[in-house]
């Protein structure tokens, strides 16, 4: 079974530029998550989708971050404009359903460096 | 609000020695608890999880964890560490969203 795919794996941009990350979840997984992992911290949830609808985006900085999952499968996360403090690893995860305690499967992440 | 504390930022153990990684949580009800491992450049992999029942949980790669409600702890253990266990370990609690600790980095020396 293929795992969660993410691209690109690494990205370096200047501050105020825009950037987009792509995620393809495990086939059949209805729930998709984007996490931000700052160096030395645990992952922090940015947004959760159930199929193509948003379940939780309470911690997404909506003035600069956006995410979509148009067909209920793959997803993109965009930052525009980027700030220095956005340097982090962006992890995508998926789970079969959105149930309590459901196992989340993580992709390898996209490491972003904002200069 | 739910929270997770991993008191040890970095632990070094000798190969073949036993390991215990500490995790304390704050949660209003019976918690759902997880341990994940993250190898360099990799995503997180689930080692084990606890929902209810037997408080000693077995996971993959020879890891186990024990839930102690009285101590609000869910410590991860392994009787004999291998060099390949060197990684970052995250404890997490939650329903939705999942709340992670800051992680413990494990180094293994010969």
PDB file of C-alpha atoms in Angstrom:
ATOM      1  CA  UNK A   1       0.000   0.000   0.000  1.00  0.00           C
ATOM      2  CA  UNK A   2       1.430   3.361  -0.999  1.00  0.00           C
ATOM      3  CA  UNK A   3       1.911   5.857   1.803  1.00  0.00           C
ATOM      4  CA  UNK A   4       1.188   9.561   1.970  1.00  0.00           C
ATOM      5  CA  UNK A   5       3.069  11.405  -0.757  1.00  0.00           C
ATOM      6  CA  UNK A   6       4.290  14.972  -0.472  1.00  0.00           C
ATOM      7  CA  UNK A   7       6.149  17.322  -2.767  1.00  0.00           C
ATOM      8  CA  UNK A   8       8.441  19.079  -2.930  1.00  0.00           C
ATOM      9  CA  UNK A   9      10.646  17.629  -0.204  1.00  0.00           C
ATOM     10  CA  UNK A  10      12.617  20.860   0.211  1.00  0.00           C
ATOM     11  CA  UNK A  11      11.961  24.478  -0.648  1.00  0.00           C
ATOM     12  CA  UNK A  12      13.955  27.641  -0.089  1.00  0.00           C
ATOM     13  CA  UNK A  13      12.308  31.003  -0.733  1.00  0.00           C
ATOM     14  CA  UNK A  14      12.774  34.654   0.108  1.00  0.00           C
ATOM     15  CA  UNK A  15      10.421  36.306   2.578  1.00  0.00           C
ATOM     16  CA  UNK A  16       7.323  37.801   0.988  1.00  0.00           C
ATOM     17  CA  UNK A  17       7.389  35.184  -1.778  1.00  0.00           C
ATOM     18  CA  UNK A  18       4.644  32.601  -2.163  1.00  0.00           C
ATOM     19  CA  UNK A  19       4.979  28.826  -1.963  1.00  0.00           C
ATOM     20  CA  UNK A  20       2.709  25.815  -2.393  1.00  0.00           C
ATOM     21  CA  UNK A  21       2.937  22.271  -1.088  1.00  0.00           C
ATOM     22  CA  UNK A  22       1.147  19.224  -2.429  1.00  0.00           C
ATOM     23  CA  UNK A  23      -0.105  16.132  -0.653  1.00  0.00           C
ATOM     24  CA  UNK A  24      -1.624  12.897  -1.898  1.00  0.00           C
ATOM     25  CA  UNK A  25      -3.113  10.822   0.938  1.00  0.00           C
ATOM     26  CA  UNK A  26      -3.419   7.070   1.176  1.00  0.00           C
ATOM     27  CA  UNK A  27      -6.061   5.825  -1.223  1.00  0.00           C
ATOM     28  CA  UNK A  28      -9.487   5.682   0.389  1.00  0.00           C
ATOM     29  CA  UNK A  29      -8.612   7.900   3.331  1.00  0.00           C
ATOM     30  CA  UNK A  30     -11.365  10.448   3.819  1.00  0.00           C
ATOM     31  CA  UNK A  31      -9.557  12.629   6.343  1.00  0.00           C
ATOM     32  CA  UNK A  32      -6.510  14.729   5.557  1.00  0.00           C
ATOM     33  CA  UNK A  33      -4.430  16.867   7.922  1.00  0.00           C
ATOM     34  CA  UNK A  34      -1.760  19.508   7.473  1.00  0.00           C
ATOM     35  CA  UNK A  35       0.677  20.039  10.358  1.00  0.00           C
ATOM     36  CA  UNK A  36       3.428  22.571  10.893  1.00  0.00           C
ATOM     37  CA  UNK A  37       6.506  21.339  12.758  1.00  0.00           C
ATOM     38  CA  UNK A  38       8.894  24.068  13.821  1.00  0.00           C
ATOM     39  CA  UNK A  39      12.415  22.969  14.758  1.00  0.00           C
ATOM     40  CA  UNK A  40      12.458  21.618  18.298  1.00  0.00           C
ATOM     41  CA  UNK A  41       8.673  21.370  18.535  1.00  0.00           C
ATOM     42  CA  UNK A  42       6.050  18.740  18.011  1.00  0.00           C
ATOM     43  CA  UNK A  43       3.721  18.971  15.033  1.00  0.00           C
ATOM     44  CA  UNK A  44       0.882  21.473  15.317  1.00  0.00           C
ATOM     45  CA  UNK A  45      -2.331  20.994  13.377  1.00  0.00           C
ATOM     46  CA  UNK A  46      -3.034  23.688  10.797  1.00  0.00           C
ATOM     47  CA  UNK A  47      -6.100  22.309   9.082  1.00  0.00           C
ATOM     48  CA  UNK A  48      -8.176  19.142   8.882  1.00  0.00           C
ATOM     49  CA  UNK A  49     -10.335  18.091   5.927  1.00  0.00           C
ATOM     50  CA  UNK A  50     -13.075  15.504   5.836  1.00  0.00           C
ATOM     51  CA  UNK A  51     -13.422  14.643   2.146  1.00  0.00           C
ATOM     52  CA  UNK A  52     -13.375  18.119   0.554  1.00  0.00           C
ATOM     53  CA  UNK A  53     -14.820  19.989   3.533  1.00  0.00           C
ATOM     54  CA  UNK A  54     -12.895  21.768   6.295  1.00  0.00           C
ATOM     55  CA  UNK A  55     -13.396  20.282   9.768  1.00  0.00           C
ATOM     56  CA  UNK A  56     -10.940  22.396  11.751  1.00  0.00           C
ATOM     57  CA  UNK A  57      -8.848  25.357  10.622  1.00  0.00           C
ATOM     58  CA  UNK A  58      -8.756  27.192  13.934  1.00  0.00           C
ATOM     59  CA  UNK A  59      -4.945  27.307  14.018  1.00  0.00           C
ATOM     60  CA  UNK A  60      -4.423  28.242  10.373  1.00  0.00           C
ATOM     61  CA  UNK A  61      -3.103  31.820   9.947  1.00  0.00           C
ATOM     62  CA  UNK A  62      -5.711  32.701   7.397  1.00  0.00           C
ATOM     63  CA  UNK A  63      -4.190  36.032   6.463  1.00  0.00           C
ATOM     64  CA  UNK A  64      -1.355  34.206   4.712  1.00  0.00           C
ATOM     65  CA  UNK A  65      -2.109  30.485   4.665  1.00  0.00           C
ATOM     66  CA  UNK A  66      -4.717  28.743   2.541  1.00  0.00           C
ATOM     67  CA  UNK A  67      -5.483  25.125   1.794  1.00  0.00           C
ATOM     68  CA  UNK A  68      -7.836  23.249  -0.455  1.00  0.00           C
ATOM     69  CA  UNK A  69      -8.879  19.710  -1.210  1.00  0.00           C
ATOM     70  CA  UNK A  70     -11.116  20.226  -4.193  1.00  0.00           C
ATOM     71  CA  UNK A  71     -11.947  16.655  -5.207  1.00  0.00           C
ATOM     72  CA  UNK A  72     -11.636  15.105  -1.779  1.00  0.00           C
ATOM     73  CA  UNK A  73      -8.344  13.420  -2.634  1.00  0.00           C
ATOM     74  CA  UNK A  74      -5.119  15.384  -2.919  1.00  0.00           C
ATOM     75  CA  UNK A  75      -4.569  18.728  -1.262  1.00  0.00           C
ATOM     76  CA  UNK A  76      -2.468  21.862  -1.580  1.00  0.00           C
ATOM     77  CA  UNK A  77      -1.287  24.194   1.164  1.00  0.00           C
ATOM     78  CA  UNK A  78      -0.208  27.688   0.147  1.00  0.00           C
ATOM     79  CA  UNK A  79       1.623  30.449   1.962  1.00  0.00           C
ATOM     80  CA  UNK A  80       1.437  33.960   0.549  1.00  0.00           C
ATOM     81  CA  UNK A  81       3.390  35.991   1.505  1.00  0.00           C
ATOM     82  CA  UNK A  82       5.884  33.934   3.483  1.00  0.00           C
ATOM     83  CA  UNK A  83       7.526  35.204   6.660  1.00  0.00           C
ATOM     84  CA  UNK A  84      10.762  34.123   8.304  1.00  0.00           C
ATOM     85  CA  UNK A  85       8.820  32.381  11.083  1.00  0.00           C
ATOM     86  CA  UNK A  86       7.159  30.096   8.528  1.00  0.00           C
ATOM     87  CA  UNK A  87      10.400  28.132   8.249  1.00  0.00           C
ATOM     88  CA  UNK A  88       9.363  24.660   9.333  1.00  0.00           C
ATOM     89  CA  UNK A  89       8.537  21.182   8.137  1.00  0.00           C
ATOM     90  CA  UNK A  90       5.025  20.878   6.768  1.00  0.00           C
ATOM     91  CA  UNK A  91       3.604  17.429   7.330  1.00  0.00           C
ATOM     92  CA  UNK A  92       0.588  15.953   5.644  1.00  0.00           C
ATOM     93  CA  UNK A  93      -1.257  13.052   7.245  1.00  0.00           C
ATOM     94  CA  UNK A  94      -4.331  11.040   6.414  1.00  0.00           C
ATOM     95  CA  UNK A  95      -6.681   8.683   8.206  1.00  0.00           C
ATOM     96  CA  UNK A  96      -9.436   6.392   7.060  1.00  0.00           C
ATOM     97  CA  UNK A  97     -12.085   8.348   8.906  1.00  0.00           C
ATOM     98  CA  UNK A  98     -12.159  11.258  11.319  1.00  0.00           C
ATOM     99  CA  UNK A  99     -13.043   9.213  14.389  1.00  0.00           C
ATOM    100  CA  UNK A 100     -11.613   9.850  17.823  1.00  0.00           C
ATOM    101  CA  UNK A 101      -8.243   8.212  18.195  1.00  0.00           C
ATOM    102  CA  UNK A 102      -8.107   7.189  14.561  1.00  0.00           C
ATOM    103  CA  UNK A 103      -4.559   6.373  13.447  1.00  0.00           C
ATOM    104  CA  UNK A 104      -3.010   9.078  11.310  1.00  0.00           C
ATOM    105  CA  UNK A 105      -0.435   8.153   8.679  1.00  0.00           C
ATOM    106  CA  UNK A 106       2.176  10.783   7.943  1.00  0.00           C
ATOM    107  CA  UNK A 107       4.029  11.716   4.803  1.00  0.00           C
ATOM    108  CA  UNK A 108       7.757  12.568   4.770  1.00  0.00           C
ATOM    109  CA  UNK A 109       7.092  16.302   4.952  1.00  0.00           C
ATOM    110  CA  UNK A 110       8.211  19.376   3.051  1.00  0.00           C
ATOM    111  CA  UNK A 111      11.051  21.279   4.668  1.00  0.00           C
ATOM    112  CA  UNK A 112      10.635  25.033   4.048  1.00  0.00           C
ATOM    113  CA  UNK A 113      13.341  27.602   4.639  1.00  0.00           C
ATOM    114  CA  UNK A 114      12.385  31.268   4.357  1.00  0.00           C
ATOM    115  CA  UNK A 115      15.339  33.648   3.976  1.00  0.00           C
TER     116      UNK A 115
ATOM    117  CA  UNK B   1      -7.111  22.074  27.573  1.00  0.00           C
ATOM    118  CA  UNK B   2      -5.198  18.953  26.722  1.00  0.00           C
ATOM    119  CA  UNK B   3      -1.410  19.073  26.778  1.00  0.00           C
ATOM    120  CA  UNK B   4       1.576  16.771  26.672  1.00  0.00           C
ATOM    121  CA  UNK B   5       4.923  17.144  28.434  1.00  0.00           C
ATOM    122  CA  UNK B   6       8.015  15.213  27.487  1.00  0.00           C
ATOM    123  CA  UNK B   7      10.520  16.210  30.186  1.00  0.00           C
ATOM    124  CA  UNK B   8      13.625  14.920  28.434  1.00  0.00           C
ATOM    125  CA  UNK B   9      14.787  16.816  25.364  1.00  0.00           C
ATOM    126  CA  UNK B  10      17.661  14.468  24.603  1.00  0.00           C
ATOM    127  CA  UNK B  11      18.614  11.035  25.908  1.00  0.00           C
ATOM    128  CA  UNK B  12      21.705   8.989  25.109  1.00  0.00           C
ATOM    129  CA  UNK B  13      21.819   5.260  25.752  1.00  0.00           C
ATOM    130  CA  UNK B  14      24.258   2.511  24.938  1.00  0.00           C
ATOM    131  CA  UNK B  15      23.281  -0.103  22.401  1.00  0.00           C
ATOM    132  CA  UNK B  16      21.748  -3.060  24.217  1.00  0.00           C
ATOM    133  CA  UNK B  17      20.732  -1.000  27.234  1.00  0.00           C
ATOM    134  CA  UNK B  18      17.140  -0.513  28.295  1.00  0.00           C
ATOM    135  CA  UNK B  19      15.205   2.636  27.467  1.00  0.00           C
ATOM    136  CA  UNK B  20      12.403   4.596  29.064  1.00  0.00           C
ATOM    137  CA  UNK B  21      11.030   7.809  27.559  1.00  0.00           C
ATOM    138  CA  UNK B  22       8.741   9.831  29.764  1.00  0.00           C
ATOM    139  CA  UNK B  23       5.418  11.375  28.818  1.00  0.00           C
ATOM    140  CA  UNK B  24       2.954  13.209  31.051  1.00  0.00           C
ATOM    141  CA  UNK B  25      -0.385  14.448  29.840  1.00  0.00           C
ATOM    142  CA  UNK B  26      -3.172  16.721  30.906  1.00  0.00           C
ATOM    143  CA  UNK B  27      -6.622  15.673  29.817  1.00  0.00           C
ATOM    144  CA  UNK B  28     -10.120  15.936  31.188  1.00  0.00           C
ATOM    145  CA  UNK B  29     -11.315  12.412  30.574  1.00  0.00           C
ATOM    146  CA  UNK B  30      -9.905   9.030  29.635  1.00  0.00           C
ATOM    147  CA  UNK B  31      -7.219   9.970  27.164  1.00  0.00           C
ATOM    148  CA  UNK B  32      -6.354   8.541  23.814  1.00  0.00           C
ATOM    149  CA  UNK B  33      -2.554   8.285  23.877  1.00  0.00           C
ATOM    150  CA  UNK B  34      -0.035   7.687  21.145  1.00  0.00           C
ATOM    151  CA  UNK B  35       3.692   7.317  20.643  1.00  0.00           C
ATOM    152  CA  UNK B  36       5.175   8.229  17.259  1.00  0.00           C
ATOM    153  CA  UNK B  37       8.761   7.962  16.026  1.00  0.00           C
ATOM    154  CA  UNK B  38      10.373  10.277  13.488  1.00  0.00           C
ATOM    155  CA  UNK B  39      13.621   9.289  11.824  1.00  0.00           C
ATOM    156  CA  UNK B  40      15.720  12.028  10.189  1.00  0.00           C
ATOM    157  CA  UNK B  41      14.062  13.299   7.033  1.00  0.00           C
ATOM    158  CA  UNK B  42      11.060  11.051   7.536  1.00  0.00           C
ATOM    159  CA  UNK B  43       7.473  11.505   8.563  1.00  0.00           C
ATOM    160  CA  UNK B  44       6.056  10.226  11.811  1.00  0.00           C
ATOM    161  CA  UNK B  45       5.388   6.523  12.257  1.00  0.00           C
ATOM    162  CA  UNK B  46       2.965   5.200  14.856  1.00  0.00           C
ATOM    163  CA  UNK B  47       4.624   2.940  17.422  1.00  0.00           C
ATOM    164  CA  UNK B  48       1.604   2.205  19.595  1.00  0.00           C
ATOM    165  CA  UNK B  49      -1.593   3.644  20.977  1.00  0.00           C
ATOM    166  CA  UNK B  50      -3.802   3.331  24.033  1.00  0.00           C
ATOM    167  CA  UNK B  51      -7.548   3.785  24.155  1.00  0.00           C
ATOM    168  CA  UNK B  52      -8.765   1.614  26.993  1.00  0.00           C
ATOM    169  CA  UNK B  53      -8.352  -1.807  28.586  1.00  0.00           C
ATOM    170  CA  UNK B  54      -4.981  -3.306  29.432  1.00  0.00           C
ATOM    171  CA  UNK B  55      -2.715  -0.510  30.611  1.00  0.00           C
ATOM    172  CA  UNK B  56       0.397  -2.152  29.134  1.00  0.00           C
ATOM    173  CA  UNK B  57       0.384  -1.678  25.383  1.00  0.00           C
ATOM    174  CA  UNK B  58       2.635  -3.492  22.953  1.00  0.00           C
ATOM    175  CA  UNK B  59       3.785  -1.787  19.794  1.00  0.00           C
ATOM    176  CA  UNK B  60       6.014  -2.292  16.811  1.00  0.00           C
ATOM    177  CA  UNK B  61       9.794  -2.635  16.862  1.00  0.00           C
ATOM    178  CA  UNK B  62       9.769  -4.141  20.371  1.00  0.00           C
ATOM    179  CA  UNK B  63       8.382  -1.044  22.117  1.00  0.00           C
ATOM    180  CA  UNK B  64       5.797  -1.023  24.865  1.00  0.00           C
ATOM    181  CA  UNK B  65       4.144   1.694  26.922  1.00  0.00           C
ATOM    182  CA  UNK B  66       2.316   1.717  30.218  1.00  0.00           C
ATOM    183  CA  UNK B  67      -0.626   3.955  31.002  1.00  0.00           C
ATOM    184  CA  UNK B  68      -0.730   5.100  34.641  1.00  0.00           C
ATOM    185  CA  UNK B  69      -3.803   7.168  35.331  1.00  0.00           C
ATOM    186  CA  UNK B  70      -2.697   8.087  38.870  1.00  0.00           C
ATOM    187  CA  UNK B  71       0.485   9.638  37.512  1.00  0.00           C
ATOM    188  CA  UNK B  72      -0.993  10.975  34.240  1.00  0.00           C
ATOM    189  CA  UNK B  73       1.828   9.219  32.479  1.00  0.00           C
ATOM    190  CA  UNK B  74       2.313   7.089  29.391  1.00  0.00           C
ATOM    191  CA  UNK B  75       5.995   6.146  29.350  1.00  0.00           C
ATOM    192  CA  UNK B  76       7.581   4.315  26.451  1.00  0.00           C
ATOM    193  CA  UNK B  77       9.986   1.450  27.102  1.00  0.00           C
ATOM    194  CA  UNK B  78      12.237  -0.928  25.252  1.00  0.00           C
ATOM    195  CA  UNK B  79      14.304  -3.616  26.976  1.00  0.00           C
ATOM    196  CA  UNK B  80      17.252  -3.523  24.574  1.00  0.00           C
ATOM    197  CA  UNK B  81      17.977  -0.591  22.297  1.00  0.00           C
ATOM    198  CA  UNK B  82      19.391  -1.013  18.800  1.00  0.00           C
ATOM    199  CA  UNK B  83      21.413   1.607  16.922  1.00  0.00           C
ATOM    200  CA  UNK B  84      18.548   1.928  14.450  1.00  0.00           C
ATOM    201  CA  UNK B  85      16.291   3.218  17.244  1.00  0.00           C
ATOM    202  CA  UNK B  86      18.089   6.567  17.165  1.00  0.00           C
ATOM    203  CA  UNK B  87      15.352   9.047  16.245  1.00  0.00           C
ATOM    204  CA  UNK B  88      12.936  11.614  17.642  1.00  0.00           C
ATOM    205  CA  UNK B  89      10.057  10.260  19.708  1.00  0.00           C
ATOM    206  CA  UNK B  90       6.770  12.084  20.154  1.00  0.00           C
ATOM    207  CA  UNK B  91       4.016  11.420  22.637  1.00  0.00           C
ATOM    208  CA  UNK B  92       0.563  12.645  21.647  1.00  0.00           C
ATOM    209  CA  UNK B  93      -2.847  12.863  23.268  1.00  0.00           C
ATOM    210  CA  UNK B  94      -6.139  13.571  21.885  1.00  0.00           C
ATOM    211  CA  UNK B  95      -9.299  13.393  20.127  1.00  0.00           C
ATOM    212  CA  UNK B  96      -9.358  16.141  17.566  1.00  0.00           C
ATOM    213  CA  UNK B  97      -6.962  17.703  17.121  1.00  0.00           C
ATOM    214  CA  UNK B  98      -4.103  15.471  18.159  1.00  0.00           C
ATOM    215  CA  UNK B  99      -1.758  17.349  20.538  1.00  0.00           C
ATOM    216  CA  UNK B 100       1.914  16.446  20.436  1.00  0.00           C
ATOM    217  CA  UNK B 101       4.687  16.895  22.949  1.00  0.00           C
ATOM    218  CA  UNK B 102       7.914  18.593  21.953  1.00  0.00           C
ATOM    219  CA  UNK B 103       9.669  15.299  21.464  1.00  0.00           C
ATOM    220  CA  UNK B 104      12.646  13.458  22.912  1.00  0.00           C
ATOM    221  CA  UNK B 105      15.687  12.885  20.756  1.00  0.00           C
ATOM    222  CA  UNK B 106      17.282   9.493  21.324  1.00  0.00           C
ATOM    223  CA  UNK B 107      20.948   8.929  20.551  1.00  0.00           C
ATOM    224  CA  UNK B 108      22.434   5.437  20.672  1.00  0.00           C
ATOM    225  CA  UNK B 109      26.131   4.883  21.273  1.00  0.00           C
ATOM    226  CA  UNK B 110      28.166   1.752  20.774  1.00  0.00           C
TER     227      UNK B 110
END
